[in-house]
CSV table of C-alpha atoms and ligand atoms in Angstrom, one decimal:
chain,number,residue,atom,x,y,z
A,158,UNK,CA,0.0,0.0,0.0
A,159,UNK,CA,1.5,3.3,-1.1
A,160,UNK,CA,1.7,5.1,2.3
A,161,UNK,CA,4.5,7.3,3.6
A,162,UNK,CA,5.1,5.2,6.7
A,163,UNK,CA,6.2,2.4,4.3
A,164,UNK,CA,8.8,4.5,2.7
A,165,UNK,CA,11.6,3.3,5.0
A,166,UNK,CA,10.8,-0.3,4.5
A,167,UNK,CA,10.6,-0.1,0.7
A,168,UNK,CA,14.0,1.6,0.7
A,169,UNK,CA,15.5,-1.0,2.9
A,170,UNK,CA,14.0,-3.7,0.7
A,171,UNK,CA,15.2,-1.9,-2.5
A,172,UNK,CA,18.8,-1.7,-1.2
A,173,UNK,CA,19.0,-5.3,-0.1
A,174,UNK,CA,18.1,-6.6,-3.6
A,175,UNK,CA,20.5,-8.2,-6.1
A,176,UNK,CA,21.1,-6.3,-8.4
A,177,UNK,CA,20.2,-3.1,-6.6
A,178,UNK,CA,17.0,-1.5,-7.8
A,179,UNK,CA,18.8,1.7,-8.7
A,180,UNK,CA,20.9,0.0,-11.4
A,181,UNK,CA,17.5,-1.0,-12.9
A,182,UNK,CA,16.2,2.5,-12.9
A,183,UNK,CA,16.4,4.8,-15.8
A,184,UNK,CA,15.4,8.4,-15.2
A,185,UNK,CA,14.0,10.7,-17.9
A,186,UNK,CA,14.0,14.4,-17.1
A,187,UNK,CA,11.7,16.7,-19.1
A,188,UNK,CA,13.2,20.1,-19.8
A,189,UNK,CA,11.8,21.0,-23.2
A,190,UNK,CA,8.8,23.0,-22.1
A,191,UNK,CA,8.4,26.7,-23.0
A,192,UNK,CA,8.2,28.0,-19.5
A,193,UNK,CA,5.7,30.6,-20.7
A,194,UNK,CA,4.6,31.5,-17.2
A,195,UNK,CA,8.1,32.7,-16.2
A,196,UNK,CA,7.9,35.5,-18.8
A,197,UNK,CA,11.7,35.3,-19.3
A,198,UNK,CA,14.4,35.2,-21.9
A,199,UNK,CA,16.2,32.7,-19.6
A,200,UNK,CA,14.9,29.1,-20.0
A,201,UNK,CA,12.8,28.3,-16.9
A,202,UNK,CA,14.9,25.2,-15.9
A,203,UNK,CA,18.1,27.4,-15.9
A,204,UNK,CA,16.8,30.0,-13.4
A,205,UNK,CA,19.0,29.6,-10.4
A,206,UNK,CA,18.0,28.4,-6.9
A,207,UNK,CA,20.7,29.1,-4.3
A,208,UNK,CA,23.0,29.9,-7.2
A,209,UNK,CA,22.4,26.6,-9.0
A,210,UNK,CA,20.1,26.0,-12.0
A,211,UNK,CA,16.8,24.3,-11.2
A,212,UNK,CA,17.6,21.5,-13.5
A,213,UNK,CA,21.0,21.1,-11.8
A,214,UNK,CA,19.2,20.3,-8.5
A,215,UNK,CA,17.3,17.4,-10.3
A,216,UNK,CA,20.3,16.0,-12.0
A,217,UNK,CA,22.3,16.1,-8.8
A,218,UNK,CA,19.6,14.2,-6.9
A,219,UNK,CA,19.6,11.6,-9.5
A,220,UNK,CA,23.4,11.3,-9.3
A,221,UNK,CA,23.1,10.8,-5.6
A,222,UNK,CA,20.5,8.1,-6.1
A,223,UNK,CA,23.0,6.3,-8.2
A,224,UNK,CA,20.6,5.6,-11.1
A,225,UNK,CA,21.6,4.8,-14.7
A,226,UNK,CA,22.6,8.0,-16.5
A,227,UNK,CA,19.4,10.1,-17.1
A,228,UNK,CA,17.8,10.8,-20.4
A,229,UNK,CA,17.2,14.5,-20.6
A,230,UNK,CA,14.6,15.9,-23.1
A,231,UNK,CA,15.5,19.4,-24.3
A,232,UNK,CA,14.3,21.8,-27.0
A,233,UNK,CA,16.7,22.1,-29.9
A,234,UNK,CA,16.1,25.8,-30.2
A,235,UNK,CA,17.2,26.4,-26.6
A,236,UNK,CA,20.9,25.4,-26.7
A,237,UNK,CA,21.6,26.8,-23.2
A,238,UNK,CA,19.7,23.9,-21.6
A,239,UNK,CA,21.4,21.4,-23.8
A,240,UNK,CA,24.8,22.8,-23.0
A,241,UNK,CA,24.1,22.7,-19.3
A,242,UNK,CA,22.9,19.2,-19.3
A,243,UNK,CA,25.8,18.0,-21.4
A,244,UNK,CA,28.3,19.4,-18.9
A,245,UNK,CA,26.7,17.6,-16.0
A,246,UNK,CA,28.8,14.9,-14.4
A,247,UNK,CA,26.1,12.2,-14.7
A,248,UNK,CA,26.7,12.3,-18.5
A,249,UNK,CA,23.0,12.3,-19.6
A,250,UNK,CA,21.8,11.1,-22.9
A,251,UNK,CA,20.0,14.0,-24.7
A,252,UNK,CA,16.9,13.8,-26.8
A,253,UNK,CA,15.2,16.6,-28.6
A,254,UNK,CA,11.5,17.6,-28.6
A,255,UNK,CA,10.2,20.1,-31.1
A,256,UNK,CA,7.6,21.5,-31.0
A,257,UNK,CA,6.8,20.9,-27.3
A,258,UNK,CA,3.6,18.9,-27.5
A,259,UNK,CA,3.2,18.2,-23.8
A,260,UNK,CA,4.8,15.9,-21.2
A,261,UNK,CA,3.5,12.7,-22.9
A,262,UNK,CA,5.0,13.7,-26.2
A,263,UNK,CA,8.3,14.7,-24.4
A,264,UNK,CA,8.6,11.1,-23.1
A,265,UNK,CA,7.9,9.7,-26.5
A,266,UNK,CA,10.9,11.6,-27.9
A,267,UNK,CA,13.1,9.7,-25.3
A,268,UNK,CA,11.7,6.4,-26.2
A,269,UNK,CA,14.6,5.0,-28.3
A,270,UNK,CA,17.0,5.8,-25.4
A,271,UNK,CA,15.0,3.7,-22.8
A,272,UNK,CA,15.6,0.2,-21.7
A,273,UNK,CA,13.2,-2.7,-22.4
A,274,UNK,CA,12.9,-3.8,-18.9
A,275,UNK,CA,13.3,-2.3,-15.4
A,276,UNK,CA,11.7,1.0,-14.2
A,277,UNK,CA,11.6,4.3,-16.1
A,278,UNK,CA,11.1,7.3,-13.7
A,279,UNK,CA,10.0,10.5,-15.4
A,280,UNK,CA,10.9,13.6,-13.5
A,281,UNK,CA,10.4,17.3,-14.5
A,282,UNK,CA,13.2,19.8,-14.9
A,283,UNK,CA,11.1,22.3,-13.0
A,284,UNK,CA,10.7,20.3,-9.8
A,285,UNK,CA,14.0,20.7,-7.9
A,286,UNK,CA,13.5,19.2,-4.5
A,287,UNK,CA,12.6,15.5,-5.3
A,288,UNK,CA,15.1,13.6,-3.2
A,289,UNK,CA,17.2,10.6,-4.2
A,290,UNK,CA,15.4,8.4,-1.6
A,291,UNK,CA,12.0,9.3,-2.8
A,292,UNK,CA,12.9,8.4,-6.4
A,293,UNK,CA,14.1,5.0,-5.3
A,294,UNK,CA,11.0,4.6,-3.0
A,295,UNK,CA,8.7,5.4,-5.9
A,296,UNK,CA,10.4,2.9,-8.1
A,297,UNK,CA,10.3,0.2,-5.4
A,298,UNK,CA,6.5,0.9,-4.9
A,299,UNK,CA,5.9,0.3,-8.6
A,300,UNK,CA,8.0,-2.8,-8.6
A,301,UNK,CA,6.5,-4.4,-5.6
A,302,UNK,CA,3.0,-3.8,-6.8
A,303,UNK,CA,4.0,-5.0,-10.3
A,304,UNK,CA,2.1,-1.8,-11.4
A,305,UNK,CA,2.4,-0.3,-14.9
A,306,UNK,CA,2.5,3.1,-13.3
A,307,UNK,CA,3.2,4.7,-9.9
A,308,UNK,CA,2.4,8.2,-9.3
A,309,UNK,CA,4.3,10.4,-6.7
A,310,UNK,CA,1.5,12.3,-5.0
A,311,UNK,CA,1.4,14.9,-2.2
A,312,UNK,CA,-1.4,15.9,0.1
A,313,UNK,CA,-2.1,19.6,-0.1
A,314,UNK,CA,-4.8,21.6,1.6
A,315,UNK,CA,-5.1,23.6,-1.6
A,316,UNK,CA,-3.6,21.8,-4.6
A,317,UNK,CA,-4.0,25.0,-6.8
A,318,UNK,CA,-2.6,24.4,-10.3
A,319,UNK,CA,-1.4,20.8,-9.7
A,320,UNK,CA,-3.1,17.9,-11.4
A,321,UNK,CA,-5.2,15.8,-9.0
A,322,UNK,CA,-4.6,12.1,-8.3
A,323,UNK,CA,-7.9,10.3,-8.1
A,324,UNK,CA,-7.6,7.1,-6.1
A,325,UNK,CA,-9.8,4.5,-4.5
A,326,UNK,CA,-7.4,4.6,-1.6
A,327,UNK,CA,-4.9,2.1,-3.2
A,328,UNK,CA,-5.1,2.2,-6.9
A,329,UNK,CA,-4.8,5.4,-8.9
A,330,UNK,CA,-7.9,5.7,-11.1
A,331,UNK,CA,-6.9,8.7,-13.1
A,332,UNK,CA,-5.0,12.0,-12.9
A,333,UNK,CA,-7.0,15.2,-13.7
A,334,UNK,CA,-5.4,18.5,-14.7
A,335,UNK,CA,-6.4,21.5,-12.6
A,336,UNK,CA,-8.1,23.1,-15.6
A,337,UNK,CA,-10.2,20.1,-16.1
A,338,UNK,CA,-11.7,19.5,-12.7
A,339,UNK,CA,-15.3,18.7,-12.4
A,340,UNK,CA,-17.8,18.2,-9.5
A,341,UNK,CA,-16.5,14.7,-8.8
A,342,UNK,CA,-12.7,15.7,-8.6
A,343,UNK,CA,-13.0,19.3,-7.3
A,344,UNK,CA,-12.3,18.2,-3.7
A,345,UNK,CA,-9.5,15.8,-4.3
A,346,UNK,CA,-6.5,17.0,-2.3
A,347,UNK,CA,-3.9,14.5,-3.5
A,348,UNK,CA,-1.8,16.5,-5.9
A,349,UNK,CA,0.4,15.1,-8.8
A,350,UNK,CA,4.1,16.1,-8.1
A,351,UNK,CA,4.6,15.2,-11.8
A,352,UNK,CA,7.1,12.4,-10.9
A,353,UNK,CA,5.9,9.0,-12.3
A,354,UNK,CA,7.5,5.6,-12.4
A,355,UNK,CA,6.7,3.1,-15.3
A,356,UNK,CA,7.3,-0.5,-16.0
A,357,UNK,CA,9.7,0.0,-18.9
A,358,UNK,CA,8.2,-3.0,-20.7
A,359,UNK,CA,4.7,-1.6,-20.7
A,360,UNK,CA,5.5,2.1,-21.2
A,361,UNK,CA,5.7,2.1,-25.1
A,362,UNK,CA,2.2,0.6,-25.4
A,363,UNK,CA,0.9,3.4,-23.2
A,364,UNK,CA,2.8,6.2,-25.1
A,365,UNK,CA,1.4,4.7,-28.4
A,366,UNK,CA,-2.1,5.3,-27.2
A,367,UNK,CA,-1.9,8.8,-25.6
A,368,UNK,CA,-4.9,10.8,-26.8
A,369,UNK,CA,-4.4,14.3,-28.2
A,370,UNK,CA,-5.8,17.0,-25.9
A,371,UNK,CA,-6.7,20.5,-26.9
A,372,UNK,CA,-3.9,22.9,-26.0
A,373,UNK,CA,-4.2,26.6,-25.0
A,374,UNK,CA,-2.6,27.8,-28.2
A,375,UNK,CA,-5.3,26.1,-30.2
A,376,UNK,CA,-2.9,23.2,-31.1
A,377,UNK,CA,-3.1,19.8,-29.4
A,378,UNK,CA,-0.8,18.2,-26.8
A,379,UNK,CA,-0.3,14.8,-25.1
A,380,UNK,CA,-0.4,14.5,-21.2
A,381,UNK,CA,1.8,11.9,-19.6
A,382,UNK,CA,-0.8,11.7,-16.9
A,383,UNK,CA,-3.3,10.0,-19.4
A,384,UNK,CA,-1.1,6.9,-19.1
A,385,UNK,CA,-3.0,6.0,-15.9
A,386,UNK,CA,-6.4,5.6,-17.5
A,387,UNK,CA,-4.8,3.8,-20.5
A,388,UNK,CA,-3.0,1.3,-18.1
A,389,UNK,CA,-6.3,0.6,-16.2
A,390,UNK,CA,-8.1,0.0,-19.4
A,391,UNK,CA,-5.5,-2.6,-20.2
A,392,UNK,CA,-6.1,-4.2,-16.8
A,393,UNK,CA,-2.7,-3.0,-15.4
A,394,UNK,CA,-2.2,-1.7,-11.8
A,395,UNK,CA,-1.6,2.0,-11.1
A,396,UNK,CA,-0.4,2.8,-7.5
A,397,UNK,CA,0.9,5.9,-5.8
A,398,UNK,CA,3.5,6.8,-3.2
A,399,UNK,CA,3.3,9.9,-1.0
A,400,UNK,CA,5.9,12.6,-0.6
A,401,UNK,CA,6.6,15.7,1.4
A,402,UNK,CA,4.9,18.6,-0.4
A,403,UNK,CA,8.3,20.5,-0.5
A,404,UNK,CA,9.7,17.7,-2.6
A,405,UNK,CA,6.9,18.1,-5.2
A,406,UNK,CA,7.2,21.8,-5.4
A,407,UNK,CA,7.0,22.6,-9.2
A,408,UNK,CA,8.2,26.0,-10.4
A,409,UNK,CA,6.1,27.5,-13.1
A,410,UNK,CA,6.3,31.2,-12.3
A,411,UNK,CA,8.4,33.7,-10.3
A,412,UNK,CA,6.3,33.5,-7.3
A,413,UNK,CA,7.0,29.8,-7.0
A,414,UNK,CA,10.6,30.5,-7.8
A,415,UNK,CA,10.7,32.8,-4.8
A,416,UNK,CA,8.9,30.2,-2.6
A,417,UNK,CA,11.4,27.6,-3.6
A,418,UNK,CA,14.4,29.9,-3.0
A,419,UNK,CA,13.0,30.7,0.5
A,420,UNK,CA,12.6,27.0,1.4
A,421,UNK,CA,16.1,26.1,0.1
A,422,UNK,CA,17.7,29.0,2.0
A,423,UNK,CA,16.1,27.8,5.2
A,424,UNK,CA,17.5,24.4,4.6
A,425,UNK,CA,21.0,25.6,3.7
A,426,UNK,CA,21.1,27.9,6.8
A,427,UNK,CA,20.1,25.1,9.0
A,428,UNK,CA,22.6,22.7,7.6
A,429,UNK,CA,25.4,25.3,8.0
A,430,UNK,CA,24.4,26.0,11.7
A,431,UNK,CA,24.2,22.3,12.5
A,432,UNK,CA,27.7,21.9,11.1
A,433,UNK,CA,29.2,24.6,13.4
A,434,UNK,CA,28.6,28.0,11.7
A,435,UNK,CA,27.1,30.9,13.6
A,436,UNK,CA,24.6,32.8,11.6
A,437,UNK,CA,23.9,35.8,13.8
A,438,UNK,CA,20.7,36.5,11.8
A,439,UNK,CA,20.0,33.5,9.6
A,440,UNK,CA,17.1,35.2,7.8
A,441,UNK,CA,19.3,37.8,6.2
A,442,UNK,CA,22.2,35.6,5.2
A,443,UNK,CA,21.9,34.2,1.7
A,444,UNK,CA,23.8,31.1,0.9
A,445,UNK,CA,24.5,29.1,-2.2
A,446,UNK,CA,24.0,25.3,-2.6
A,447,UNK,CA,27.8,24.9,-2.9
A,448,UNK,CA,29.0,27.2,-0.1
A,449,UNK,CA,31.5,25.5,2.1
A,450,UNK,CA,32.3,26.3,5.7
A,451,UNK,CA,34.9,25.3,8.2
A,452,UNK,CA,34.1,25.3,11.9
A,453,UNK,CA,33.4,28.5,13.9
A,454,UNK,CA,32.7,30.7,11.1
A,455,UNK,CA,30.7,33.7,12.1
A,456,UNK,CA,28.5,35.4,9.6
A,457,UNK,CA,27.0,38.7,10.7
A,458,UNK,CA,23.6,40.0,9.3
A,459,UNK,CA,22.9,40.9,5.7
A,460,UNK,CA,25.5,38.9,3.9
A,461,UNK,CA,25.1,37.5,0.4
A,462,UNK,CA,27.2,34.4,-0.6
A,463,UNK,CA,27.1,33.6,-4.3
A,464,UNK,CA,28.3,30.3,-5.8
A,465,UNK,CA,31.9,29.2,-5.5
A,466,UNK,CA,32.9,30.3,-2.0
A,467,UNK,CA,34.8,28.5,0.7
A,468,UNK,CA,35.3,29.8,4.3
A,469,UNK,CA,37.9,28.0,6.3
A,470,UNK,CA,37.7,27.8,10.2
A,471,UNK,CA,37.2,30.7,12.4
A,472,UNK,CA,36.6,33.3,9.6
A,473,UNK,CA,34.4,36.3,10.5
A,474,UNK,CA,32.3,37.9,7.9
A,475,UNK,CA,31.1,41.3,9.2
A,476,UNK,CA,27.7,42.8,8.1
A,477,UNK,CA,26.7,43.8,4.6
A,478,UNK,CA,29.3,42.0,2.7
A,479,UNK,CA,28.9,40.3,-0.7
A,480,UNK,CA,30.8,37.3,-2.1
A,481,UNK,CA,30.2,36.0,-5.7
A,482,UNK,CA,32.0,34.4,-8.6
A,483,UNK,CA,30.6,36.3,-11.6
A,484,UNK,CA,29.9,33.2,-13.8
A,485,UNK,CA,29.9,32.4,-16.6
A,486,UNK,CA,32.6,35.0,-17.5
A,487,UNK,CA,34.6,34.4,-14.3
A,488,UNK,CA,34.9,31.0,-12.8
A,489,UNK,CA,37.7,31.1,-10.3
A,490,UNK,CA,36.4,30.3,-6.9
A,491,UNK,CA,36.8,32.4,-3.7
A,492,UNK,CA,38.6,31.1,-0.6
A,493,UNK,CA,38.7,32.9,2.7
A,494,UNK,CA,41.3,31.3,4.8
A,495,UNK,CA,41.5,30.5,8.5
A,496,UNK,CA,40.8,33.3,10.9
A,497,UNK,CA,40.4,36.0,8.3
A,498,UNK,CA,38.1,38.9,8.9
A,499,UNK,CA,36.1,40.4,6.0
A,500,UNK,CA,33.8,43.4,6.0
A,501,UNK,CA,31.6,45.2,7.0
A,502,UNK,CA,30.6,46.4,3.5
A,503,UNK,CA,33.2,44.3,1.6
A,504,UNK,CA,32.8,43.0,-1.9
A,505,UNK,CA,34.7,39.9,-2.8
A,506,UNK,CA,34.7,38.8,-6.4
A,507,UNK,CA,35.9,35.8,-8.4
A,508,UNK,CA,39.3,34.4,-8.0
A,509,UNK,CA,40.1,36.1,-4.6
A,510,UNK,CA,42.1,34.2,-2.1
A,511,UNK,CA,42.2,35.8,1.4
A,512,UNK,CA,45.0,34.5,3.5
A,513,UNK,CA,45.1,33.3,7.1
A,514,UNK,CA,44.3,36.0,9.5
A,515,UNK,CA,44.1,38.6,6.9
A,516,UNK,CA,41.8,41.6,7.2
A,517,UNK,CA,39.7,43.1,4.4
A,518,UNK,CA,37.7,46.0,5.7
A,519,UNK,CA,34.9,48.4,4.8
A,520,UNK,CA,34.3,49.5,1.2
A,521,UNK,CA,37.0,47.3,-0.2
A,522,UNK,CA,36.5,45.5,-3.4
A,523,UNK,CA,38.6,42.4,-4.3
A,524,UNK,CA,38.7,40.7,-7.7
A,525,UNK,CA,41.3,38.1,-8.8
A,526,UNK,CA,43.2,39.1,-5.7
A,527,UNK,CA,45.6,37.1,-3.5
A,528,UNK,CA,45.9,38.6,-0.1
A,529,UNK,CA,48.7,37.1,1.8
A,530,UNK,CA,48.6,35.8,5.4
A,531,UNK,CA,48.1,38.5,7.9
A,532,UNK,CA,47.9,41.2,5.3
A,533,UNK,CA,45.5,44.1,5.7
A,534,UNK,CA,43.4,46.1,3.3
A,535,UNK,CA,41.1,47.9,5.5
A,536,UNK,CA,39.5,51.0,4.0
A,537,UNK,CA,38.1,52.2,0.6
A,538,UNK,CA,40.2,50.2,-1.7
A,539,UNK,CA,39.8,48.5,-5.2
A,540,UNK,CA,42.3,45.6,-5.2
A,541,UNK,CA,42.0,43.8,-8.5
A,542,UNK,CA,44.2,41.4,-10.6
A,543,UNK,CA,46.7,41.9,-7.9
A,544,UNK,CA,48.7,40.0,-5.2
A,545,UNK,CA,49.6,41.2,-1.8
A,546,UNK,CA,52.4,39.6,0.2
A,547,UNK,CA,52.2,38.4,3.8
A,548,UNK,CA,51.8,41.0,6.5
A,549,UNK,CA,51.7,43.9,4.0
A,550,UNK,CA,49.4,46.8,4.7
A,551,UNK,CA,47.4,48.7,2.0
A,552,UNK,CA,46.3,52.2,3.3
A,553,UNK,CA,42.9,53.9,2.9
A,554,UNK,CA,41.8,54.9,-0.5
A,555,UNK,CA,44.4,52.9,-2.5
A,556,UNK,CA,43.4,51.4,-5.8
A,557,UNK,CA,45.2,49.1,-8.2
A,558,UNK,CA,45.0,50.6,-11.7
A,559,UNK,CA,46.2,47.9,-14.1
A,560,UNK,CA,43.7,47.7,-16.9
A,561,UNK,CA,44.8,49.6,-20.1
A,562,UNK,CA,41.5,49.2,-21.8
A,563,UNK,CA,42.6,46.0,-23.6
A,564,UNK,CA,44.7,43.9,-21.2
A,565,UNK,CA,44.8,43.5,-17.4
A,566,UNK,CA,48.4,43.8,-16.2
A,567,UNK,CA,48.7,42.1,-12.8
A,568,UNK,CA,50.0,44.1,-9.9
A,569,UNK,CA,52.3,42.3,-7.5
A,570,UNK,CA,53.1,43.7,-4.1
A,571,UNK,CA,55.6,41.8,-1.9
A,572,UNK,CA,55.7,40.8,1.7
A,573,UNK,CA,56.0,43.3,4.7
A,574,UNK,CA,55.1,46.3,2.4
A,575,UNK,CA,53.5,49.4,3.8
A,576,UNK,CA,51.4,51.4,1.3
A,577,UNK,CA,49.9,54.8,2.1
A,578,UNK,CA,50.8,58.0,3.8
B,721,UD1,C1,2.5,19.1,-14.8
B,721,UD1,C2,1.5,18.0,-14.8
B,721,UD1,C3,0.6,18.1,-13.5
B,721,UD1,C4,1.4,18.2,-12.3
B,721,UD1,C5,2.5,19.4,-12.4
B,721,UD1,C6,3.5,19.2,-11.3
B,721,UD1,C7,1.0,17.0,-17.0
B,721,UD1,C8,0.0,17.1,-18.1
B,721,UD1,N1,0.7,17.9,-15.9
B,721,UD1,O1,1.8,20.3,-15.1
B,721,UD1,O2,-0.3,17.1,-13.4
B,721,UD1,O3,0.6,18.5,-11.2
B,721,UD1,O4,3.3,19.1,-13.7
B,721,UD1,O5,4.4,20.2,-11.3
B,721,UD1,O6,1.9,16.3,-17.0
B,721,UD1,N2,7.8,19.7,-20.7
B,721,UD1,C9,8.5,19.3,-21.8
B,721,UD1,N3,7.8,19.3,-23.0
B,721,UD1,C10,6.6,19.7,-23.1
B,721,UD1,C11,5.9,20.2,-22.0
B,721,UD1,C12,6.6,20.2,-20.7
B,721,UD1,O7,9.7,18.9,-21.7
B,721,UD1,O8,6.0,19.7,-24.2
B,721,UD1,C13,8.6,19.8,-19.4
B,721,UD1,C14,8.8,21.2,-18.9
B,721,UD1,O9,10.0,21.7,-19.3
B,721,UD1,C15,8.7,21.0,-17.4
B,721,UD1,C16,7.8,19.8,-17.2
B,721,UD1,O10,7.8,19.1,-18.4
B,721,UD1,O11,9.9,20.7,-16.8
B,721,UD1,C17,6.4,20.0,-16.8
B,721,UD1,O12,5.8,20.9,-17.7
B,721,UD1,P1,4.8,22.1,-17.2
B,721,UD1,O13,4.4,22.8,-18.3
B,721,UD1,O14,5.5,22.8,-16.1
B,721,UD1,O15,3.6,21.2,-16.6
B,721,UD1,P2,2.6,21.6,-15.4
B,721,UD1,O16,1.6,22.6,-16.0
B,721,UD1,O17,3.4,22.1,-14.2
B,722,MG,MG1,5.4,22.7,-14.0
């Protein structure tokens, strides 16, 4: 029975199998939709959450689950999504969908890349929080029930724009899109997260029979969710598995993007604090998914930490400081070494390495700068494409001026130097 309490059991069961279930699990990630509701020149799945594209969160979770390499369905006229997916360490197989004729059509485009047996799990590139464990649990639920389809559902007081999963308690009878609710389905509170597991052997027959549905643009589209009724018609079981509503959060517009960002920030802050970081005012500290902290780091209020930043032990970041690698132009990470003090009001950019016990003070901007151990740049300074030796001091109002309009000429200042009046 697809109940949340059983999750732990099915996972244990799954991991004790030979061969492990995950090796028999092929994910398909759909990322070819138009993302119309974002009203954006940036493809929806590439909008960042805690500094990492939404799609990156999905692919990372699958890599953690240890599934076979995912198949990612992308739009050929949106090369940025394809480029991002190609560069992912899980080495996805890519398939094109054009035009985007719905989630059912998108899986059809991936068909030739899918195995003949095992479980195919379809995930959406706009649903970033589905965990590795849940993907495995859903596949196990399908497998145990020998169902053709397993739907990942979530109980919501107000399921809003989500499709509704209509069940008889155990079996899923159908999934109804929010726009097509009728009297019988209006009160259903089990929402479709969008994640669905299929018996690979029976999936092609279901895809073959998907009925065209009228689309908003006057065209037609194919809903992946229609596989449920088709499977039942064939006499095959359809079951469901429950997940935490946060895991099923789908991002379709900027309001949902902000909701997801807030949830993720809360998680990242908590994880940092439990690992030994003091966040004086957690709510005003913005972290990135890849921020790395040593022990006893103290972050004062109103600090923004973009991607690519490491803080070693006992670093103090004073209020209103900003750290960011300006990707994609700049990629060199930022390291703040043991016991250094940065801020208040400091801006630390790509490729900056702040040495042990160094001080970087108010209204100081660093870019591609190596600041030696114990060195100080404390007031009103631009220090870019430059190196400062150990224990040197840069006085107030000093700037490095090393860009001639074409090339940047690095400025090197040695150890124990004193600059200023
Ligand atoms: C979909 C589900 C809905 C579910 C919700 C969960 C269908 C018909 N509806 O609605 O039941 O509650 O997700 O968030 O499945 N995509 C393609 N090609 C397409 C269309 C979409 O690759 O032709 C991709 C999109 O990039 C996106 C995902 O599929 O990542 C979902 O598409 P979206 O348009 O956001 O579907 P929803 O309206 O959210
Ligand atoms: Mg969506």
